[in-house]
Amino acid sequence: MDHVGGTIRATLNTASTLADLGHEVEIVNVFRYRGTPHFTPDPRVGIRHLVDRTARSPWTLTGVADRLRSRRGSRVYPAGDTRAGEFNRLTDKRVAEFLGDCGSDVIVGTRPGLNVYVARFSPRSAVTVAQEHLFYDHHKPRLRDAMSREYSSLDAMVTVSEADANNYRRHMPHLASRIRFIPNSIQPTPLPPSVVDSKVIVAAGRIARPKRFDMLLRIFARVHRRHPDWSLRIYGTGRHLKAIRDLVTDLDLGDAVSLMGQVTPLDAEWVKGSIAVVTSKYESFGLTLVEAMDCGLPVVSTACDYGPPEIVDHEVDGLLSPVKDEDAVTENLCRLIEDDSLRKRMSANALRKARKYFPSEIGARYEALFHSLVSQKHRTPPRGARIPDRTPPRGARIPVGVGGGGGALPEPPTPPPGIEPPDDTVNCLARSFDDLTLTARRGARGRFTLESGTHAPIAVPEGTDIRLDSAFCGRLPEGWWRLFRDGEPVEAGRVDSRALLRRPGFLPRSVVVPCSDDGQLALRVWRRETYAELRTVRWEQGRLQVDGDMLGPLWDKMEVQVLAKLRHKGRAHHWPAAIDASGAFSCTIEVDDLAATRVGSADLWDLWLADVAGEHAPVRLARFFDDITNRKKTQLYAHKMVNDRLGRHRVHPYYNIDNELSIKVEESD
């Protein structure tokens, strides 16, 4: 519960669905790592923590004994499980005590080691089920042997792909009759689907080697050469993030690739795209594929083991490619980019396909399995279990054992504006840069304010749906504003800002971009008379080429230039810029000039658009008019090495925390 992973999300979805069907459900979280979990569980689902890692054991006899147990390896948890290092004699004791006293009708484990616990410690009266959220070939022989031996006392094993179920039956024939296939479920998004007319490709997942984001970047570099107006957004984090960041700069993809980090909920981001892409070496299921399809995105995926070929119908709702064939993935992406009608047809088919994975469908399959297993044990059906004559459920208890968490996928979605958000969260729908609607839970009371560290709080109109129109947004001073209710920060629900991908037809008084800032609903406001809005920043033959548009009052028939000012030092360089009647400008920046003007070990140069005559105040080169509030984190540019009489220097363009373009010149060894 305290990690971000597909196993956790699938468990939460199944638990909520079983609660919908009238069952009493509890999730047993072996380890508690943090005070607040990443995911908000269904309030009808009980949560129990067996080992609290957020608090030290007290200096009592019991506490000291628990400390000693936690330092000794587990006697039960199989060593071949990749999480085995976290389990010990204390977890053996706590799990055995819980399961020994458990009065549940059905007990479900969610990873091999936990399934062994369930097999060893569950009461004979309970139906016991092992889930496999990875796949047989992923496990080491040592673990497979333990599974083959220990699972003999379980009533069933459930895989998330049919191919993996068949593989298990081949390798564990003595368990073949107990092995079932039930895919994971997704929570359907209540957001309107993408109309697939943006020029954005979206990928999401844990930044790890099996996901092969390095392959995706190489592929996209080729796609971008053919379609330079398309971009790629990657959502997720992980241990290999630095390598991916380095590859973005090595390939000089600059504006074309945005590394968006971990974003939750993710469906508000899927709907901004037109194509979803997966280049994994393997996928036990492929939760992101189904979520993307539920948002209306056709999928380009490798036909890897095990999930994608079972989820995607080639040429119907997506396109499949051989696992190692970068050429094929490139051609499939370009095919969808170039064929609008194909993209829209596959989008409609993807929406229909996603319904197969809604919780109502998957929950019914689990309920049928549990009823069948209970019957096989010659027991009276548990209170509330649905039997063939459709007797209404009354509340059977179905605890679900979870455990130590999993990979890196985004959390389940929450309702959008217009649909009641849960608890104290507030959703936001941006119709334009100065027209937003905030939606609070119906009946929620309190006084809403927007607060900033440098300005007095501003009261927000009251109501369930709060309209921040152009008149209100036009009064907001520039800076960060966060939403509070009665002095307490308001949690962000779903922030639907897809409308901000399109530049406005007229200039708003303030540019207001909503976001979730560390989970709190926030607004980033820019307020300028004139904007030097960048479109592209790229290297061309060792020079930095910038292109953009002047928005606001035009400097008619004036010569313009790009001005570089050395921050806090008063020095400057300038280069001529071309500008046309519409305000479109371009300039080639000779960065060698900056390297030749050395003041410190790391000089920072801020870039401005200025008129040569000096009749107007210079305007910062920046990028404000889209949905990204902090381009310093998402945009990465390659650097240039300069050797001159002052030494060796690295010249690196970057966006600062205000989304303004600067250049860093620093000494290099």
XYZ file of C-alpha atoms in Angstrom, residues 190-533:
344
model
C -14.965 9.338 -16.085
C -13.045 11.879 -18.178
C -14.062 12.398 -21.804
C -11.677 10.382 -24.001
C -8.970 11.899 -26.154
C -10.041 13.006 -29.608
C -6.531 11.958 -30.765
C -5.827 15.220 -32.577
C -2.900 16.385 -30.445
C 0.590 15.674 -31.738
C 1.647 13.907 -28.571
C 2.821 10.319 -28.013
C 2.563 9.078 -24.417
C 4.489 6.341 -22.596
C 4.254 5.448 -18.915
C 5.769 2.969 -16.501
C 8.594 2.194 -14.154
C 11.912 3.502 -15.516
C 13.639 0.127 -15.491
C 15.528 -1.968 -18.030
C 12.637 -4.329 -18.925
C 10.540 -1.333 -20.029
C 13.295 -0.352 -22.499
C 12.733 3.371 -22.570
C 16.197 3.608 -24.121
C 14.860 1.746 -27.157
C 11.823 4.035 -27.196
C 14.024 7.151 -27.269
C 16.083 5.809 -30.161
C 12.880 5.002 -32.030
C 11.362 8.388 -31.323
C 14.512 10.160 -32.528
C 13.847 8.574 -35.929
C 10.138 9.392 -35.780
C 10.917 12.986 -34.884
C 13.150 13.428 -37.909
C 10.178 12.508 -40.097
C 7.573 14.340 -38.013
C 9.296 17.197 -36.159
C 5.987 18.651 -34.957
C 5.246 15.556 -32.819
C 6.491 15.132 -29.246
C 6.905 12.329 -26.716
C 5.952 12.421 -23.048
C 7.291 9.809 -20.625
C 5.614 9.394 -17.226
C 7.291 7.501 -14.416
C 10.378 7.227 -12.287
C 12.839 4.548 -11.294
C 16.457 3.616 -10.732
C 17.413 4.069 -14.410
C 15.992 7.569 -14.751
C 19.447 9.195 -14.923
C 20.458 6.961 -17.840
C 17.285 7.960 -19.679
C 17.897 11.639 -18.974
C 21.433 11.298 -20.327
C 20.155 9.584 -23.466
C 17.669 12.391 -24.123
C 20.579 14.852 -24.204
C 22.856 12.491 -26.150
C 20.182 12.205 -28.850
C 19.642 15.996 -28.709
C 15.870 15.588 -28.489
C 15.394 18.795 -26.481
C 11.853 20.169 -26.848
C 10.601 16.956 -28.439
C 10.773 14.800 -25.281
C 9.354 15.684 -21.876
C 10.211 13.564 -18.833
C 7.112 14.199 -16.756
C 7.999 12.230 -13.620
C 5.486 10.358 -11.482
C 2.020 11.823 -12.039
C -1.182 10.650 -10.379
C -3.860 10.158 -11.445
C -2.544 9.434 -14.928
C -5.701 9.365 -17.024
C -5.770 13.168 -17.078
C -2.415 12.861 -18.863
C -3.364 9.996 -21.200
C -6.191 12.096 -22.639
C -3.639 14.696 -23.766
C -2.079 12.198 -26.147
C -3.023 10.683 -29.498
C -0.935 7.482 -29.356
C 0.246 5.273 -26.487
C 3.517 3.405 -26.948
C 5.085 0.443 -25.121
C 8.510 -1.008 -25.989
C 8.882 -3.480 -23.115
C 10.942 -6.643 -23.211
C 8.152 -8.321 -21.246
C 4.909 -7.382 -19.513
C 3.165 -9.758 -17.129
C -0.069 -7.951 -17.964
C 0.130 -4.380 -19.248
C -2.035 -2.192 -17.024
C -0.894 0.991 -18.734
C -2.041 -0.390 -22.102
C -5.578 -0.890 -20.867
C -5.662 2.483 -19.106
C -4.489 4.229 -22.267
C -7.157 2.442 -24.312
C -9.801 3.463 -21.781
C -8.763 7.069 -22.488
C -9.229 6.502 -26.230
C -5.608 6.048 -27.285
C -4.644 3.463 -29.905
C -1.582 1.498 -28.839
C 1.738 0.776 -30.527
C 3.404 -2.025 -28.568
C 5.992 -4.726 -28.800
C 4.372 -8.167 -28.957
C 6.237 -9.182 -25.831
C 5.362 -11.912 -23.384
C 2.771 -11.949 -21.911
C 0.080 -9.309 -21.758
C 0.224 -7.076 -24.849
C -0.623 -9.741 -27.478
C -3.639 -10.741 -25.364
C -4.794 -7.150 -24.868
C -4.114 -5.528 -28.259
C -5.852 -6.749 -31.405
C -3.355 -6.006 -34.176
C -4.805 -3.676 -36.834
C -7.994 -3.241 -34.751
C -7.209 -1.188 -31.632
C -3.445 -0.977 -31.996
C -0.337 -2.177 -33.777
C 2.061 -4.868 -32.549
C 5.743 -5.209 -33.454
C 8.406 -7.860 -32.837
C 10.134 -7.313 -29.510
C 13.564 -6.280 -30.839
C 12.472 -4.667 -34.105
C 13.052 -0.924 -33.758
C 12.293 -0.416 -37.436
C 8.844 -1.980 -37.055
C 7.938 0.152 -34.029
C 9.132 3.259 -35.891
C 6.989 2.440 -38.927
C 3.928 1.677 -36.798
C 4.214 5.008 -34.995
C 4.649 6.882 -38.261
C 1.720 5.027 -39.780
C -0.622 6.192 -37.017
C 0.816 9.706 -37.150
C 0.241 9.942 -40.892
C -3.231 8.341 -41.029
C -5.795 10.376 -39.079
C -8.709 8.122 -40.024
C -6.853 4.983 -38.896
C -5.953 6.645 -35.609
C -9.570 7.644 -34.944
C -10.934 4.211 -35.898
C -8.483 2.458 -33.591
C -9.329 4.962 -30.849
C -13.011 3.982 -30.980
C -12.089 0.290 -30.921
C -9.713 0.823 -27.991
C -12.512 2.367 -25.945
C -14.667 -0.696 -26.539
C -11.828 -3.081 -25.713
C -11.101 -1.392 -22.365
C -14.585 -2.248 -21.072
C -13.540 -5.909 -20.848
C -11.221 -4.899 -18.001
C -13.665 -2.848 -15.954
C -13.943 -3.937 -12.295
C -17.516 -5.198 -12.714
C -16.329 -7.751 -15.283
C -13.236 -8.882 -13.400
C -14.907 -8.813 -9.987
C -17.642 -11.120 -11.224
C -15.002 -13.619 -12.387
C -13.314 -13.578 -8.995
C -16.628 -13.984 -7.207
C -17.521 -16.955 -9.406
C -14.110 -18.521 -8.679
C -14.499 -18.044 -4.923
C -18.007 -19.536 -4.944
C -16.781 -22.542 -6.929
C -13.884 -23.128 -4.529
C -16.111 -22.827 -1.478
C -18.467 -25.394 -2.996
C -15.567 -27.751 -3.670
C -14.659 -27.640 0.015
C -18.180 -28.925 0.803
C -18.911 -25.929 2.914
C -22.000 -23.866 3.271
C -21.572 -20.864 0.962
C -20.300 -17.877 2.934
C -22.804 -15.318 4.067
C -23.567 -13.052 1.165
C -21.949 -15.112 -1.597
C -23.939 -14.917 -4.822
C -25.240 -18.358 -5.795
C -26.670 -19.390 -9.169
C -30.244 -18.316 -8.337
C -28.962 -14.751 -7.902
C -29.653 -14.510 -4.178
C -28.672 -10.916 -3.212
C -25.301 -10.622 -1.428
C -25.239 -9.885 2.290
C -21.564 -9.455 3.069
C -19.184 -12.387 2.920
C -15.714 -11.691 4.293
C -12.954 -11.846 1.664
C -9.658 -10.564 3.092
C -6.993 -9.991 0.451
C -3.340 -10.410 1.499
C -1.178 -7.768 -0.187
C 2.315 -7.381 1.231
C 5.341 -5.412 0.227
C 4.365 -3.483 -2.887
C 5.574 -3.525 -6.480
C 6.716 -1.565 -9.550
C 6.094 2.031 -10.639
C 2.749 2.762 -12.135
C 0.419 5.633 -11.518
C -2.463 5.476 -8.856
C -6.179 4.775 -9.553
C -8.070 7.765 -10.954
C -10.467 9.968 -9.008
C -13.613 11.577 -10.407
C -13.284 14.599 -12.732
C -14.948 18.020 -12.629
C -18.668 17.482 -12.847
C -18.375 14.161 -10.981
C -18.162 14.304 -7.232
C -14.556 13.965 -6.000
C -13.830 11.928 -2.868
C -13.373 13.305 0.623
C -11.507 16.630 0.695
C -9.973 16.553 -2.776
C -10.847 19.186 -5.367
C -10.766 18.583 -9.116
C -9.866 21.196 -11.705
C -10.942 21.579 -15.318
C -9.049 24.160 -17.399
C -11.057 25.368 -20.399
C -8.428 27.953 -21.265
C -5.569 29.830 -19.604
C -8.002 32.126 -17.795
C -11.106 29.973 -17.351
C -11.026 27.205 -14.741
C -13.623 25.253 -12.790
C -12.851 23.755 -9.390
C -15.168 20.973 -8.218
C -15.456 20.123 -4.530
C -17.357 17.245 -2.974
C -21.068 17.974 -2.782
C -21.929 19.150 0.699
C -18.332 19.975 1.602
C -18.234 23.046 3.801
C -15.544 25.591 4.412
C -14.017 28.798 3.141
C -11.724 28.378 0.137
C -8.767 30.704 -0.361
C -5.841 30.930 -2.753
C -2.645 31.696 -0.875
C 0.837 32.744 -1.918
C 3.997 33.415 0.033
C 4.261 36.976 -1.323
C 0.650 38.205 -1.594
C -2.403 38.456 0.629
C -4.838 35.490 0.464
C -7.597 35.760 -2.126
C -11.066 34.429 -1.321
C -12.503 31.993 -3.865
C -16.211 32.051 -4.786
C -18.221 29.497 -2.802
C -20.086 26.502 -4.191
C -19.612 22.881 -5.238
C -18.459 24.015 -8.686
C -16.254 27.078 -8.374
C -15.756 29.086 -11.570
C -12.532 31.044 -11.847
C -13.383 33.099 -14.920
C -11.250 35.552 -16.879
C -12.226 38.420 -14.579
C -11.060 36.479 -11.507
C -7.919 35.057 -13.166
C -7.030 38.488 -14.527
C -6.678 39.763 -10.961
C -4.245 37.076 -9.843
C -0.677 38.409 -9.414
C 2.174 36.414 -10.925
C 3.518 33.514 -8.886
C 2.465 30.262 -7.248
C -0.988 30.057 -5.650
C -2.162 27.087 -3.604
C -5.711 26.222 -2.639
C -6.683 26.065 1.033
C -9.916 25.311 2.837
C -10.241 26.863 6.299
C -6.468 27.226 6.402
C -5.722 23.618 5.467
C -4.127 22.609 2.130
C -6.553 21.082 -0.374
C -5.547 17.821 -2.027
C -5.620 17.806 -5.830
C -7.951 15.300 -7.413
C -7.985 15.157 -11.171
C -6.493 18.128 -13.054
C -7.749 18.081 -16.658
C -5.631 20.647 -18.509
C -5.630 19.177 -22.021
C -7.125 22.407 -23.431
C -3.842 24.169 -22.593
C -1.955 22.210 -25.253
C -3.364 24.674 -27.787
C -2.155 28.249 -27.834
C -5.036 30.708 -27.257
C -6.494 32.767 -30.081
C -6.264 35.915 -27.973
C -3.944 37.030 -25.180
C -5.349 36.507 -21.661
C -4.633 39.036 -18.941
C -3.015 36.259 -16.908
C -1.721 32.838 -17.917
C -3.049 30.436 -15.268
C -1.887 26.795 -15.347
C -3.321 24.380 -12.731
C -1.322 21.440 -11.387
C -0.840 19.090 -8.471
C 2.143 20.368 -6.484
C 3.231 17.643 -4.045
C -0.384 16.518 -3.972
C -1.842 19.979 -3.306
C -3.958 21.768 -5.888
C -1.987 24.768 -7.115
C -2.088 27.434 -9.818
C 0.996 28.807 -11.571
C 0.308 32.327 -12.798
C 2.297 34.405 -15.286
C 1.291 37.975 -15.961
C 3.168 39.878 -18.681
C 2.256 42.632 -21.106
C 4.226 40.967 -23.913
C 5.443 37.381 -24.228
C 8.415 36.089 -26.227
C 6.920 32.590 -26.369
